[in-house]
């Protein structure tokens, strides 16, 4: 582990490392939850700031991530590890024991998941068409593509990928699967690429692969990422103590929109309407600490995948004291 938080064993660079630790405002005796462990870059930073009485709770639904957590931190008495989605955090007995001082969600797919072809996330590396963050979950991408009708496929590509050619791609997928099922990522990427014209890239920028939006959309759908995020944010707020901090890193505009609206909805009074009856006084539950923090040029040079990362941090307020 380097001073900057990079996991030298996997090459994983935790995004916005210093900003996350600053946002969480780690107390030596605090209780913190990393709900998306990944490869532990942020978790290691939190643990380094905890004292003997501190507590770090680690969650991930990916068994490979849990194996890394066990190997790296399993012998530390301050650490507890749980395999599962962060939507289950309030049901974990470690969380139920006492309120948390901080919760971190680092959303989206991790670098190791993208880099391992067998996980089926990447159109650039041929592998089984899976895309499940939890390989024990119900349905793989291949299984969904085999059964979904054309309208459903087009809807997913448009809703989660904002893919303008969604209908054409869906039509091509359904026509091709009559001949042979889609089992490999390269096969699906080739069909998509044949039906999406390549756009012109800006000078100095790498050309975007035509399957980028479609693969992203299918991954979000298969893993229920947006629905789970809404549930997870509610669970995190309930688990935090007054003064505790919520830090969320998102990589997609749809994710960030959900996080932004959640925080704003609990931090700012809604606009009034003179035509409606007067509502009950608004009592804020959150205070915005950091709003849409992004990686600086130095981090982008070291880790290009940080380009789309957005960090939002909020602090839970003491509603009873305010009342």
PDB file of C-alpha atoms in Angstrom:
ATOM      1  CA  UNK A   1       0.000   0.000   0.000  1.00  0.00           C
ATOM      2  CA  UNK A   2       1.469   3.355  -0.979  1.00  0.00           C
ATOM      3  CA  UNK A   3       1.014   6.641   0.834  1.00  0.00           C
ATOM      4  CA  UNK A   4      -1.496   7.670  -1.790  1.00  0.00           C
ATOM      5  CA  UNK A   5      -3.711   4.681  -1.103  1.00  0.00           C
ATOM      6  CA  UNK A   6      -2.840   2.542  -4.116  1.00  0.00           C
ATOM      7  CA  UNK A   7      -3.030  -1.206  -3.667  1.00  0.00           C
ATOM      8  CA  UNK A   8       0.303  -2.249  -5.135  1.00  0.00           C
ATOM      9  CA  UNK A   9      -0.736  -5.904  -5.289  1.00  0.00           C
ATOM     10  CA  UNK A  10      -3.636  -5.259  -7.675  1.00  0.00           C
ATOM     11  CA  UNK A  11      -2.616  -1.932  -9.182  1.00  0.00           C
ATOM     12  CA  UNK A  12      -5.907  -0.477  -7.981  1.00  0.00           C
ATOM     13  CA  UNK A  13      -5.935   3.273  -7.416  1.00  0.00           C
ATOM     14  CA  UNK A  14      -8.714   4.410  -5.055  1.00  0.00           C
ATOM     15  CA  UNK A  15     -10.423   7.415  -6.583  1.00  0.00           C
ATOM     16  CA  UNK A  16     -10.431  10.738  -4.698  1.00  0.00           C
ATOM     17  CA  UNK A  17      -8.556   9.070  -1.839  1.00  0.00           C
ATOM     18  CA  UNK A  18      -7.522  12.165   0.122  1.00  0.00           C
ATOM     19  CA  UNK A  19     -10.851  13.888  -0.444  1.00  0.00           C
ATOM     20  CA  UNK A  20     -12.788  10.875   0.874  1.00  0.00           C
ATOM     21  CA  UNK A  21     -10.723  10.662   4.055  1.00  0.00           C
ATOM     22  CA  UNK A  22     -11.046  14.382   4.587  1.00  0.00           C
ATOM     23  CA  UNK A  23     -14.794  14.207   4.019  1.00  0.00           C
ATOM     24  CA  UNK A  24     -15.308  11.329   6.455  1.00  0.00           C
ATOM     25  CA  UNK A  25     -13.380  13.290   9.123  1.00  0.00           C
ATOM     26  CA  UNK A  26     -12.211  10.055  10.750  1.00  0.00           C
ATOM     27  CA  UNK A  27     -12.150   9.960  14.556  1.00  0.00           C
ATOM     28  CA  UNK A  28      -9.691   7.521  16.192  1.00  0.00           C
ATOM     29  CA  UNK A  29     -12.470   5.952  18.285  1.00  0.00           C
ATOM     30  CA  UNK A  30     -15.165   6.100  15.588  1.00  0.00           C
ATOM     31  CA  UNK A  31     -17.174   3.411  13.818  1.00  0.00           C
ATOM     32  CA  UNK A  32     -16.987   3.449  10.013  1.00  0.00           C
ATOM     33  CA  UNK A  33     -18.565   1.368   7.264  1.00  0.00           C
ATOM     34  CA  UNK A  34     -17.146   0.886   3.772  1.00  0.00           C
ATOM     35  CA  UNK A  35     -20.194  -0.496   1.967  1.00  0.00           C
ATOM     36  CA  UNK A  36     -18.306  -1.166  -1.291  1.00  0.00           C
ATOM     37  CA  UNK A  37     -14.926  -2.555  -0.242  1.00  0.00           C
ATOM     38  CA  UNK A  38     -13.602  -3.284  -3.745  1.00  0.00           C
ATOM     39  CA  UNK A  39      -9.891  -3.775  -3.124  1.00  0.00           C
ATOM     40  CA  UNK A  40      -9.678  -1.751   0.080  1.00  0.00           C
ATOM     41  CA  UNK A  41      -7.876   1.418  -0.898  1.00  0.00           C
ATOM     42  CA  UNK A  42     -10.202   3.738   0.989  1.00  0.00           C
ATOM     43  CA  UNK A  43     -10.696   1.205   3.795  1.00  0.00           C
ATOM     44  CA  UNK A  44      -6.957   1.056   4.453  1.00  0.00           C
ATOM     45  CA  UNK A  45      -6.868   4.833   4.716  1.00  0.00           C
ATOM     46  CA  UNK A  46      -9.667   4.860   7.277  1.00  0.00           C
ATOM     47  CA  UNK A  47      -8.088   2.051   9.273  1.00  0.00           C
ATOM     48  CA  UNK A  48      -4.748   3.882   9.399  1.00  0.00           C
ATOM     49  CA  UNK A  49      -6.485   6.751  11.207  1.00  0.00           C
ATOM     50  CA  UNK A  50      -8.347   4.572  13.726  1.00  0.00           C
ATOM     51  CA  UNK A  51      -7.050   3.925  17.209  1.00  0.00           C
ATOM     52  CA  UNK A  52      -7.357   0.767  19.291  1.00  0.00           C
ATOM     53  CA  UNK A  53     -10.993   1.576  20.120  1.00  0.00           C
ATOM     54  CA  UNK A  54     -11.999   2.341  16.529  1.00  0.00           C
ATOM     55  CA  UNK A  55     -14.092   0.013  14.380  1.00  0.00           C
ATOM     56  CA  UNK A  56     -14.124  -0.570  10.628  1.00  0.00           C
ATOM     57  CA  UNK A  57     -16.960  -2.532   9.021  1.00  0.00           C
ATOM     58  CA  UNK A  58     -16.399  -3.824   5.491  1.00  0.00           C
ATOM     59  CA  UNK A  59     -19.087  -4.947   3.032  1.00  0.00           C
ATOM     60  CA  UNK A  60     -19.091  -6.111  -0.574  1.00  0.00           C
ATOM     61  CA  UNK A  61     -21.311  -8.446  -2.564  1.00  0.00           C
ATOM     62  CA  UNK A  62     -18.403  -9.656  -4.696  1.00  0.00           C
ATOM     63  CA  UNK A  63     -16.830 -12.799  -3.170  1.00  0.00           C
ATOM     64  CA  UNK A  64     -13.453 -11.922  -4.700  1.00  0.00           C
ATOM     65  CA  UNK A  65     -13.506  -8.569  -2.893  1.00  0.00           C
ATOM     66  CA  UNK A  66     -14.408 -10.308   0.361  1.00  0.00           C
ATOM     67  CA  UNK A  67     -11.496 -12.702  -0.105  1.00  0.00           C
ATOM     68  CA  UNK A  68      -9.170  -9.710  -0.448  1.00  0.00           C
ATOM     69  CA  UNK A  69     -10.698  -8.118   2.655  1.00  0.00           C
ATOM     70  CA  UNK A  70     -10.157 -11.293   4.667  1.00  0.00           C
ATOM     71  CA  UNK A  71      -6.560 -11.616   3.486  1.00  0.00           C
ATOM     72  CA  UNK A  72      -5.651  -7.977   4.147  1.00  0.00           C
ATOM     73  CA  UNK A  73      -7.662  -7.115   7.241  1.00  0.00           C
ATOM     74  CA  UNK A  74      -9.149 -10.333   8.623  1.00  0.00           C
ATOM     75  CA  UNK A  75      -6.637 -10.557  11.497  1.00  0.00           C
ATOM     76  CA  UNK A  76      -7.217  -6.991  12.712  1.00  0.00           C
ATOM     77  CA  UNK A  77      -9.518  -7.032  15.778  1.00  0.00           C
ATOM     78  CA  UNK A  78     -10.869  -3.612  14.809  1.00  0.00           C
ATOM     79  CA  UNK A  79     -12.271  -4.971  11.522  1.00  0.00           C
ATOM     80  CA  UNK A  80     -15.450  -6.908  10.789  1.00  0.00           C
ATOM     81  CA  UNK A  81     -16.296  -8.239   7.317  1.00  0.00           C
ATOM     82  CA  UNK A  82     -19.662  -9.105   5.745  1.00  0.00           C
ATOM     83  CA  UNK A  83     -20.495 -10.356   2.259  1.00  0.00           C
ATOM     84  CA  UNK A  84     -23.610  -8.648   0.983  1.00  0.00           C
ATOM     85  CA  UNK A  85     -25.046  -5.564  -0.668  1.00  0.00           C
ATOM     86  CA  UNK A  86     -25.126  -2.275   1.207  1.00  0.00           C
ATOM     87  CA  UNK A  87     -28.925  -2.420   1.023  1.00  0.00           C
ATOM     88  CA  UNK A  88     -28.578  -5.028   3.787  1.00  0.00           C
ATOM     89  CA  UNK A  89     -26.434  -2.878   6.078  1.00  0.00           C
ATOM     90  CA  UNK A  90     -29.103  -2.186   8.709  1.00  0.00           C
ATOM     91  CA  UNK A  91     -29.657  -5.937   9.046  1.00  0.00           C
ATOM     92  CA  UNK A  92     -25.999  -6.604   9.878  1.00  0.00           C
ATOM     93  CA  UNK A  93     -25.609  -7.096  13.638  1.00  0.00           C
ATOM     94  CA  UNK A  94     -22.353  -5.108  13.665  1.00  0.00           C
ATOM     95  CA  UNK A  95     -24.211  -2.052  12.360  1.00  0.00           C
ATOM     96  CA  UNK A  96     -27.138  -2.575  14.720  1.00  0.00           C
ATOM     97  CA  UNK A  97     -24.871  -2.536  17.805  1.00  0.00           C
ATOM     98  CA  UNK A  98     -24.249   1.216  17.689  1.00  0.00           C
ATOM     99  CA  UNK A  99     -24.662   4.170  15.295  1.00  0.00           C
ATOM    100  CA  UNK A 100     -21.951   4.789  12.727  1.00  0.00           C
ATOM    101  CA  UNK A 101     -19.643   7.796  12.468  1.00  0.00           C
ATOM    102  CA  UNK A 102     -19.196   7.447   8.734  1.00  0.00           C
ATOM    103  CA  UNK A 103     -20.418   5.511   5.695  1.00  0.00           C
ATOM    104  CA  UNK A 104     -18.680   5.289   2.314  1.00  0.00           C
ATOM    105  CA  UNK A 105     -20.218   4.082  -0.957  1.00  0.00           C
ATOM    106  CA  UNK A 106     -17.850   3.880  -3.956  1.00  0.00           C
ATOM    107  CA  UNK A 107     -20.329   3.071  -6.709  1.00  0.00           C
ATOM    108  CA  UNK A 108     -20.058   1.338 -10.051  1.00  0.00           C
ATOM    109  CA  UNK A 109     -17.742  -1.423 -11.187  1.00  0.00           C
ATOM    110  CA  UNK A 110     -14.256  -1.677  -9.711  1.00  0.00           C
ATOM    111  CA  UNK A 111     -11.027  -1.688 -11.711  1.00  0.00           C
ATOM    112  CA  UNK A 112     -10.287  -5.376 -10.908  1.00  0.00           C
ATOM    113  CA  UNK A 113     -13.765  -6.349 -12.123  1.00  0.00           C
ATOM    114  CA  UNK A 114     -13.203  -4.497 -15.394  1.00  0.00           C
ATOM    115  CA  UNK A 115      -9.717  -5.885 -15.861  1.00  0.00           C
ATOM    116  CA  UNK A 116     -10.619  -9.566 -15.411  1.00  0.00           C
ATOM    117  CA  UNK A 117     -12.157 -10.848 -18.648  1.00  0.00           C
ATOM    118  CA  UNK A 118     -13.904 -13.745 -16.918  1.00  0.00           C
ATOM    119  CA  UNK A 119     -16.183 -11.342 -15.037  1.00  0.00           C
ATOM    120  CA  UNK A 120     -17.764 -10.273 -18.319  1.00  0.00           C
ATOM    121  CA  UNK A 121     -17.888  -6.511 -17.681  1.00  0.00           C
ATOM    122  CA  UNK A 122     -15.547  -5.338 -20.412  1.00  0.00           C
ATOM    123  CA  UNK A 123     -16.193  -5.115 -24.139  1.00  0.00           C
ATOM    124  CA  UNK A 124     -12.426  -4.735 -24.594  1.00  0.00           C
ATOM    125  CA  UNK A 125     -11.578  -8.146 -23.118  1.00  0.00           C
ATOM    126  CA  UNK A 126     -13.405 -11.202 -24.426  1.00  0.00           C
ATOM    127  CA  UNK A 127     -14.987 -13.271 -21.688  1.00  0.00           C
ATOM    128  CA  UNK A 128     -18.246 -14.912 -20.592  1.00  0.00           C
ATOM    129  CA  UNK A 129     -21.173 -12.492 -20.871  1.00  0.00           C
ATOM    130  CA  UNK A 130     -21.928 -12.308 -17.143  1.00  0.00           C
ATOM    131  CA  UNK A 131     -21.656  -8.780 -15.627  1.00  0.00           C
ATOM    132  CA  UNK A 132     -22.894  -9.806 -12.168  1.00  0.00           C
ATOM    133  CA  UNK A 133     -21.084  -8.146  -9.270  1.00  0.00           C
ATOM    134  CA  UNK A 134     -22.407 -11.030  -7.184  1.00  0.00           C
ATOM    135  CA  UNK A 135     -21.873 -14.173  -9.290  1.00  0.00           C
ATOM    136  CA  UNK A 136     -24.481 -15.981  -7.169  1.00  0.00           C
ATOM    137  CA  UNK A 137     -27.205 -13.502  -8.111  1.00  0.00           C
ATOM    138  CA  UNK A 138     -30.176 -14.675 -10.138  1.00  0.00           C
ATOM    139  CA  UNK A 139     -29.495 -13.739 -13.758  1.00  0.00           C
ATOM    140  CA  UNK A 140     -26.425 -13.080 -15.880  1.00  0.00           C
ATOM    141  CA  UNK A 141     -26.332 -10.646 -18.775  1.00  0.00           C
ATOM    142  CA  UNK A 142     -26.347 -13.578 -21.211  1.00  0.00           C
ATOM    143  CA  UNK A 143     -29.476 -15.028 -19.627  1.00  0.00           C
ATOM    144  CA  UNK A 144     -31.277 -11.684 -19.657  1.00  0.00           C
ATOM    145  CA  UNK A 145     -30.379 -10.978 -23.287  1.00  0.00           C
ATOM    146  CA  UNK A 146     -31.608 -14.452 -24.229  1.00  0.00           C
ATOM    147  CA  UNK A 147     -35.100 -13.885 -22.794  1.00  0.00           C
ATOM    148  CA  UNK A 148     -35.813 -10.122 -22.926  1.00  0.00           C
ATOM    149  CA  UNK A 149     -37.955  -8.851 -25.785  1.00  0.00           C
ATOM    150  CA  UNK A 150     -36.831  -6.128 -28.157  1.00  0.00           C
ATOM    151  CA  UNK A 151     -38.738  -3.348 -26.385  1.00  0.00           C
ATOM    152  CA  UNK A 152     -37.285  -4.276 -22.985  1.00  0.00           C
ATOM    153  CA  UNK A 153     -33.719  -4.319 -24.314  1.00  0.00           C
ATOM    154  CA  UNK A 154     -34.181  -0.951 -26.030  1.00  0.00           C
ATOM    155  CA  UNK A 155     -35.671   0.517 -22.850  1.00  0.00           C
ATOM    156  CA  UNK A 156     -32.689  -0.587 -20.738  1.00  0.00           C
ATOM    157  CA  UNK A 157     -30.165   0.761 -23.256  1.00  0.00           C
ATOM    158  CA  UNK A 158     -31.934   4.122 -23.403  1.00  0.00           C
ATOM    159  CA  UNK A 159     -32.793   4.492 -19.700  1.00  0.00           C
ATOM    160  CA  UNK A 160     -29.467   3.409 -18.188  1.00  0.00           C
ATOM    161  CA  UNK A 161     -27.073   4.131 -21.042  1.00  0.00           C
ATOM    162  CA  UNK A 162     -28.726   7.095 -22.749  1.00  0.00           C
ATOM    163  CA  UNK A 163     -27.913   5.256 -25.971  1.00  0.00           C
ATOM    164  CA  UNK A 164     -29.509   7.091 -28.901  1.00  0.00           C
ATOM    165  CA  UNK A 165     -29.333   3.991 -31.099  1.00  0.00           C
ATOM    166  CA  UNK A 166     -31.087   1.823 -28.515  1.00  0.00           C
ATOM    167  CA  UNK A 167     -33.865   0.610 -30.811  1.00  0.00           C
ATOM    168  CA  UNK A 168     -31.529  -0.273 -33.649  1.00  0.00           C
ATOM    169  CA  UNK A 169     -29.208  -2.154 -31.288  1.00  0.00           C
ATOM    170  CA  UNK A 170     -32.092  -4.024 -29.657  1.00  0.00           C
ATOM    171  CA  UNK A 171     -33.445  -5.013 -33.077  1.00  0.00           C
ATOM    172  CA  UNK A 172     -30.028  -6.307 -34.135  1.00  0.00           C
ATOM    173  CA  UNK A 173     -29.569  -8.275 -30.895  1.00  0.00           C
ATOM    174  CA  UNK A 174     -32.946  -9.993 -31.211  1.00  0.00           C
ATOM    175  CA  UNK A 175     -32.357 -10.804 -34.891  1.00  0.00           C
ATOM    176  CA  UNK A 176     -28.880 -12.250 -34.252  1.00  0.00           C
ATOM    177  CA  UNK A 177     -29.821 -14.353 -31.210  1.00  0.00           C
ATOM    178  CA  UNK A 178     -32.147 -16.407 -33.436  1.00  0.00           C
ATOM    179  CA  UNK A 179     -29.043 -17.770 -35.104  1.00  0.00           C
ATOM    180  CA  UNK A 180     -26.964 -18.280 -31.930  1.00  0.00           C
ATOM    181  CA  UNK A 181     -27.186 -17.123 -28.312  1.00  0.00           C
ATOM    182  CA  UNK A 182     -24.927 -14.361 -27.016  1.00  0.00           C
ATOM    183  CA  UNK A 183     -22.425 -16.019 -24.683  1.00  0.00           C
ATOM    184  CA  UNK A 184     -19.293 -13.859 -25.009  1.00  0.00           C
ATOM    185  CA  UNK A 185     -18.656 -10.165 -24.446  1.00  0.00           C
ATOM    186  CA  UNK A 186     -16.760  -9.777 -27.740  1.00  0.00           C
ATOM    187  CA  UNK A 187     -19.701 -11.228 -29.673  1.00  0.00           C
ATOM    188  CA  UNK A 188     -22.170  -8.746 -28.158  1.00  0.00           C
ATOM    189  CA  UNK A 189     -19.737  -5.843 -28.588  1.00  0.00           C
ATOM    190  CA  UNK A 190     -19.276  -6.711 -32.280  1.00  0.00           C
ATOM    191  CA  UNK A 191     -23.021  -6.690 -32.968  1.00  0.00           C
ATOM    192  CA  UNK A 192     -23.444  -3.399 -31.147  1.00  0.00           C
ATOM    193  CA  UNK A 193     -20.450  -1.881 -32.916  1.00  0.00           C
ATOM    194  CA  UNK A 194     -21.855  -2.836 -36.305  1.00  0.00           C
ATOM    195  CA  UNK A 195     -25.002  -0.851 -35.542  1.00  0.00           C
ATOM    196  CA  UNK A 196     -23.556   2.268 -33.894  1.00  0.00           C
ATOM    197  CA  UNK A 197     -21.693   4.779 -36.046  1.00  0.00           C
ATOM    198  CA  UNK A 198     -18.401   5.842 -34.515  1.00  0.00           C
ATOM    199  CA  UNK A 199     -18.391   9.456 -33.389  1.00  0.00           C
ATOM    200  CA  UNK A 200     -15.516  11.841 -33.891  1.00  0.00           C
ATOM    201  CA  UNK A 201     -13.244  12.072 -30.862  1.00  0.00           C
ATOM    202  CA  UNK A 202     -11.814  15.378 -29.690  1.00  0.00           C
ATOM    203  CA  UNK A 203      -8.092  16.066 -30.226  1.00  0.00           C
ATOM    204  CA  UNK A 204      -6.042  14.286 -27.560  1.00  0.00           C
ATOM    205  CA  UNK A 205      -8.958  12.112 -26.423  1.00  0.00           C
ATOM    206  CA  UNK A 206      -9.228   8.375 -26.912  1.00  0.00           C
ATOM    207  CA  UNK A 207     -12.063   7.304 -29.198  1.00  0.00           C
ATOM    208  CA  UNK A 208     -15.056   5.952 -27.281  1.00  0.00           C
ATOM    209  CA  UNK A 209     -15.976   2.373 -28.139  1.00  0.00           C
ATOM    210  CA  UNK A 210     -19.492   2.155 -29.655  1.00  0.00           C
ATOM    211  CA  UNK A 211     -20.497  -0.500 -27.101  1.00  0.00           C
ATOM    212  CA  UNK A 212     -19.611   1.668 -24.071  1.00  0.00           C
ATOM    213  CA  UNK A 213     -23.104   2.950 -23.306  1.00  0.00           C
ATOM    214  CA  UNK A 214     -24.820  -0.366 -23.984  1.00  0.00           C
ATOM    215  CA  UNK A 215     -22.494  -2.393 -21.752  1.00  0.00           C
ATOM    216  CA  UNK A 216     -22.888   0.181 -18.994  1.00  0.00           C
ATOM    217  CA  UNK A 217     -26.680   0.059 -19.290  1.00  0.00           C
ATOM    218  CA  UNK A 218     -26.871  -3.734 -19.206  1.00  0.00           C
ATOM    219  CA  UNK A 219     -24.533  -3.860 -16.184  1.00  0.00           C
ATOM    220  CA  UNK A 220     -26.627  -1.319 -14.262  1.00  0.00           C
ATOM    221  CA  UNK A 221     -29.791  -3.262 -15.059  1.00  0.00           C
ATOM    222  CA  UNK A 222     -28.400  -6.699 -14.198  1.00  0.00           C
ATOM    223  CA  UNK A 223     -27.097  -5.495 -10.823  1.00  0.00           C
ATOM    224  CA  UNK A 224     -30.111  -3.278  -9.964  1.00  0.00           C
ATOM    225  CA  UNK A 225     -27.596  -0.536  -9.238  1.00  0.00           C
ATOM    226  CA  UNK A 226     -29.905   2.481  -9.214  1.00  0.00           C
ATOM    227  CA  UNK A 227     -32.716   0.884  -7.216  1.00  0.00           C
ATOM    228  CA  UNK A 228     -30.219  -0.501  -4.705  1.00  0.00           C
ATOM    229  CA  UNK A 229     -28.567   2.911  -4.414  1.00  0.00           C
ATOM    230  CA  UNK A 230     -31.821   4.543  -3.351  1.00  0.00           C
ATOM    231  CA  UNK A 231     -32.392   1.849  -0.737  1.00  0.00           C
ATOM    232  CA  UNK A 232     -28.779   1.995   0.430  1.00  0.00           C
ATOM    233  CA  UNK A 233     -28.818   5.762   0.928  1.00  0.00           C
ATOM    234  CA  UNK A 234     -31.877   5.494   3.163  1.00  0.00           C
ATOM    235  CA  UNK A 235     -30.200   2.700   5.132  1.00  0.00           C
ATOM    236  CA  UNK A 236     -26.978   4.688   5.534  1.00  0.00           C
ATOM    237  CA  UNK A 237     -28.806   7.740   6.842  1.00  0.00           C
ATOM    238  CA  UNK A 238     -30.671   5.598   9.363  1.00  0.00           C
ATOM    239  CA  UNK A 239     -27.417   3.991  10.564  1.00  0.00           C
ATOM    240  CA  UNK A 240     -25.475   7.220  11.083  1.00  0.00           C
ATOM    241  CA  UNK A 241     -25.294   9.010  14.405  1.00  0.00           C
ATOM    242  CA  UNK A 242     -25.838  12.794  14.523  1.00  0.00           C
ATOM    243  CA  UNK A 243     -22.569  14.286  13.310  1.00  0.00           C
ATOM    244  CA  UNK A 244     -21.776  11.171  11.272  1.00  0.00           C
ATOM    245  CA  UNK A 245     -20.787  11.595   7.636  1.00  0.00           C
ATOM    246  CA  UNK A 246     -22.010  10.008   4.403  1.00  0.00           C
ATOM    247  CA  UNK A 247     -19.547  10.000   1.482  1.00  0.00           C
ATOM    248  CA  UNK A 248     -20.607   8.743  -1.957  1.00  0.00           C
ATOM    249  CA  UNK A 249     -18.496   8.466  -5.110  1.00  0.00           C
ATOM    250  CA  UNK A 250     -20.477   8.068  -8.327  1.00  0.00           C
ATOM    251  CA  UNK A 251     -19.266   7.546 -11.889  1.00  0.00           C
ATOM    252  CA  UNK A 252     -22.468   7.943 -13.880  1.00  0.00           C
ATOM    253  CA  UNK A 253     -24.822  10.890 -14.237  1.00  0.00           C
ATOM    254  CA  UNK A 254     -27.832   8.785 -13.226  1.00  0.00           C
ATOM    255  CA  UNK A 255     -26.094   7.649 -10.025  1.00  0.00           C
ATOM    256  CA  UNK A 256     -24.938  11.146  -9.190  1.00  0.00           C
ATOM    257  CA  UNK A 257     -28.420  12.553  -9.796  1.00  0.00           C
ATOM    258  CA  UNK A 258     -29.866  10.130  -7.240  1.00  0.00           C
ATOM    259  CA  UNK A 259     -27.191  11.017  -4.672  1.00  0.00           C
ATOM    260  CA  UNK A 260     -27.549  14.756  -5.300  1.00  0.00           C
ATOM    261  CA  UNK A 261     -31.333  14.658  -4.944  1.00  0.00           C
ATOM    262  CA  UNK A 262     -31.146  12.499  -1.822  1.00  0.00           C
ATOM    263  CA  UNK A 263     -28.752  14.848  -0.049  1.00  0.00           C
ATOM    264  CA  UNK A 264     -30.511  17.998  -1.225  1.00  0.00           C
ATOM    265  CA  UNK A 265     -33.891  16.570  -0.249  1.00  0.00           C
ATOM    266  CA  UNK A 266     -32.706  16.138   3.337  1.00  0.00           C
ATOM    267  CA  UNK A 267     -30.634  19.323   3.473  1.00  0.00           C
ATOM    268  CA  UNK A 268     -32.718  21.991   1.771  1.00  0.00           C
ATOM    269  CA  UNK A 269     -36.349  22.992   2.215  1.00  0.00           C
ATOM    270  CA  UNK A 270     -38.430  22.454  -0.938  1.00  0.00           C
ATOM    271  CA  UNK A 271     -39.568  25.509  -2.830  1.00  0.00           C
ATOM    272  CA  UNK A 272     -42.870  26.844  -1.531  1.00  0.00           C
ATOM    273  CA  UNK A 273     -46.066  27.161  -3.542  1.00  0.00           C
ATOM    274  CA  UNK A 274     -48.579  29.824  -2.540  1.00  0.00           C
ATOM    275  CA  UNK A 275     -51.412  27.866  -4.178  1.00  0.00           C
ATOM    276  CA  UNK A 276     -50.920  24.845  -1.916  1.00  0.00           C
ATOM    277  CA  UNK A 277     -51.804  24.587   1.788  1.00  0.00           C
ATOM    278  CA  UNK A 278     -48.941  25.470   4.095  1.00  0.00           C
ATOM    279  CA  UNK A 279     -46.845  22.386   4.800  1.00  0.00           C
ATOM    280  CA  UNK A 280     -45.261  21.394   8.083  1.00  0.00           C
ATOM    281  CA  UNK A 281     -41.976  23.200   8.799  1.00  0.00           C
ATOM    282  CA  UNK A 282     -39.007  21.591   7.057  1.00  0.00           C
ATOM    283  CA  UNK A 283     -36.486  20.044   9.440  1.00  0.00           C
ATOM    284  CA  UNK A 284     -33.164  19.284   7.712  1.00  0.00           C
ATOM    285  CA  UNK A 285     -31.549  15.941   8.449  1.00  0.00           C
ATOM    286  CA  UNK A 286     -28.331  16.530   6.518  1.00  0.00           C
ATOM    287  CA  UNK A 287     -25.782  19.297   6.063  1.00  0.00           C
ATOM    288  CA  UNK A 288     -23.854  19.419   2.779  1.00  0.00           C
ATOM    289  CA  UNK A 289     -20.114  19.152   3.454  1.00  0.00           C
ATOM    290  CA  UNK A 290     -18.704  18.660  -0.064  1.00  0.00           C
ATOM    291  CA  UNK A 291     -20.705  19.195  -3.235  1.00  0.00           C
ATOM    292  CA  UNK A 292     -19.582  17.512  -6.471  1.00  0.00           C
ATOM    293  CA  UNK A 293     -15.841  17.186  -5.781  1.00  0.00           C
ATOM    294  CA  UNK A 294     -13.868  15.922  -8.793  1.00  0.00           C
ATOM    295  CA  UNK A 295     -10.358  14.640  -9.374  1.00  0.00           C
ATOM    296  CA  UNK A 296      -7.642  17.192 -10.070  1.00  0.00           C
ATOM    297  CA  UNK A 297      -5.243  17.102 -13.020  1.00  0.00           C
ATOM    298  CA  UNK A 298      -2.548  15.228 -11.087  1.00  0.00           C
ATOM    299  CA  UNK A 299      -4.921  12.389 -10.195  1.00  0.00           C
ATOM    300  CA  UNK A 300      -6.309  12.213 -13.712  1.00  0.00           C
ATOM    301  CA  UNK A 301      -2.795  11.781 -15.103  1.00  0.00           C
ATOM    302  CA  UNK A 302      -2.138   8.919 -12.651  1.00  0.00           C
ATOM    303  CA  UNK A 303      -5.600   7.344 -12.941  1.00  0.00           C
ATOM    304  CA  UNK A 304      -7.640   8.189 -16.068  1.00  0.00           C
ATOM    305  CA  UNK A 305     -10.599   6.192 -14.704  1.00  0.00           C
ATOM    306  CA  UNK A 306     -11.118   8.971 -12.158  1.00  0.00           C
ATOM    307  CA  UNK A 307     -12.283  11.249 -14.973  1.00  0.00           C
ATOM    308  CA  UNK A 308     -16.010  10.726 -14.351  1.00  0.00           C
ATOM    309  CA  UNK A 309     -15.843  10.358 -10.539  1.00  0.00           C
ATOM    310  CA  UNK A 310     -17.932  12.738  -8.432  1.00  0.00           C
ATOM    311  CA  UNK A 311     -17.755  12.818  -4.616  1.00  0.00           C
ATOM    312  CA  UNK A 312     -20.565  14.168  -2.442  1.00  0.00           C
ATOM    313  CA  UNK A 313     -20.322  14.320   1.353  1.00  0.00           C
ATOM    314  CA  UNK A 314     -23.037  15.183   3.867  1.00  0.00           C
ATOM    315  CA  UNK A 315     -23.242  15.231   7.668  1.00  0.00           C
ATOM    316  CA  UNK A 316     -26.230  13.971   9.621  1.00  0.00           C
ATOM    317  CA  UNK A 317     -27.826  16.584  11.843  1.00  0.00           C
ATOM    318  CA  UNK A 318     -29.311  16.127  15.308  1.00  0.00           C
ATOM    319  CA  UNK A 319     -33.008  16.455  14.502  1.00  0.00           C
ATOM    320  CA  UNK A 320     -34.096  16.222  18.147  1.00  0.00           C
ATOM    321  CA  UNK A 321     -31.748  19.011  19.182  1.00  0.00           C
ATOM    322  CA  UNK A 322     -32.966  21.157  16.298  1.00  0.00           C
ATOM    323  CA  UNK A 323     -36.574  20.614  17.365  1.00  0.00           C
TER     324      UNK A 323
END
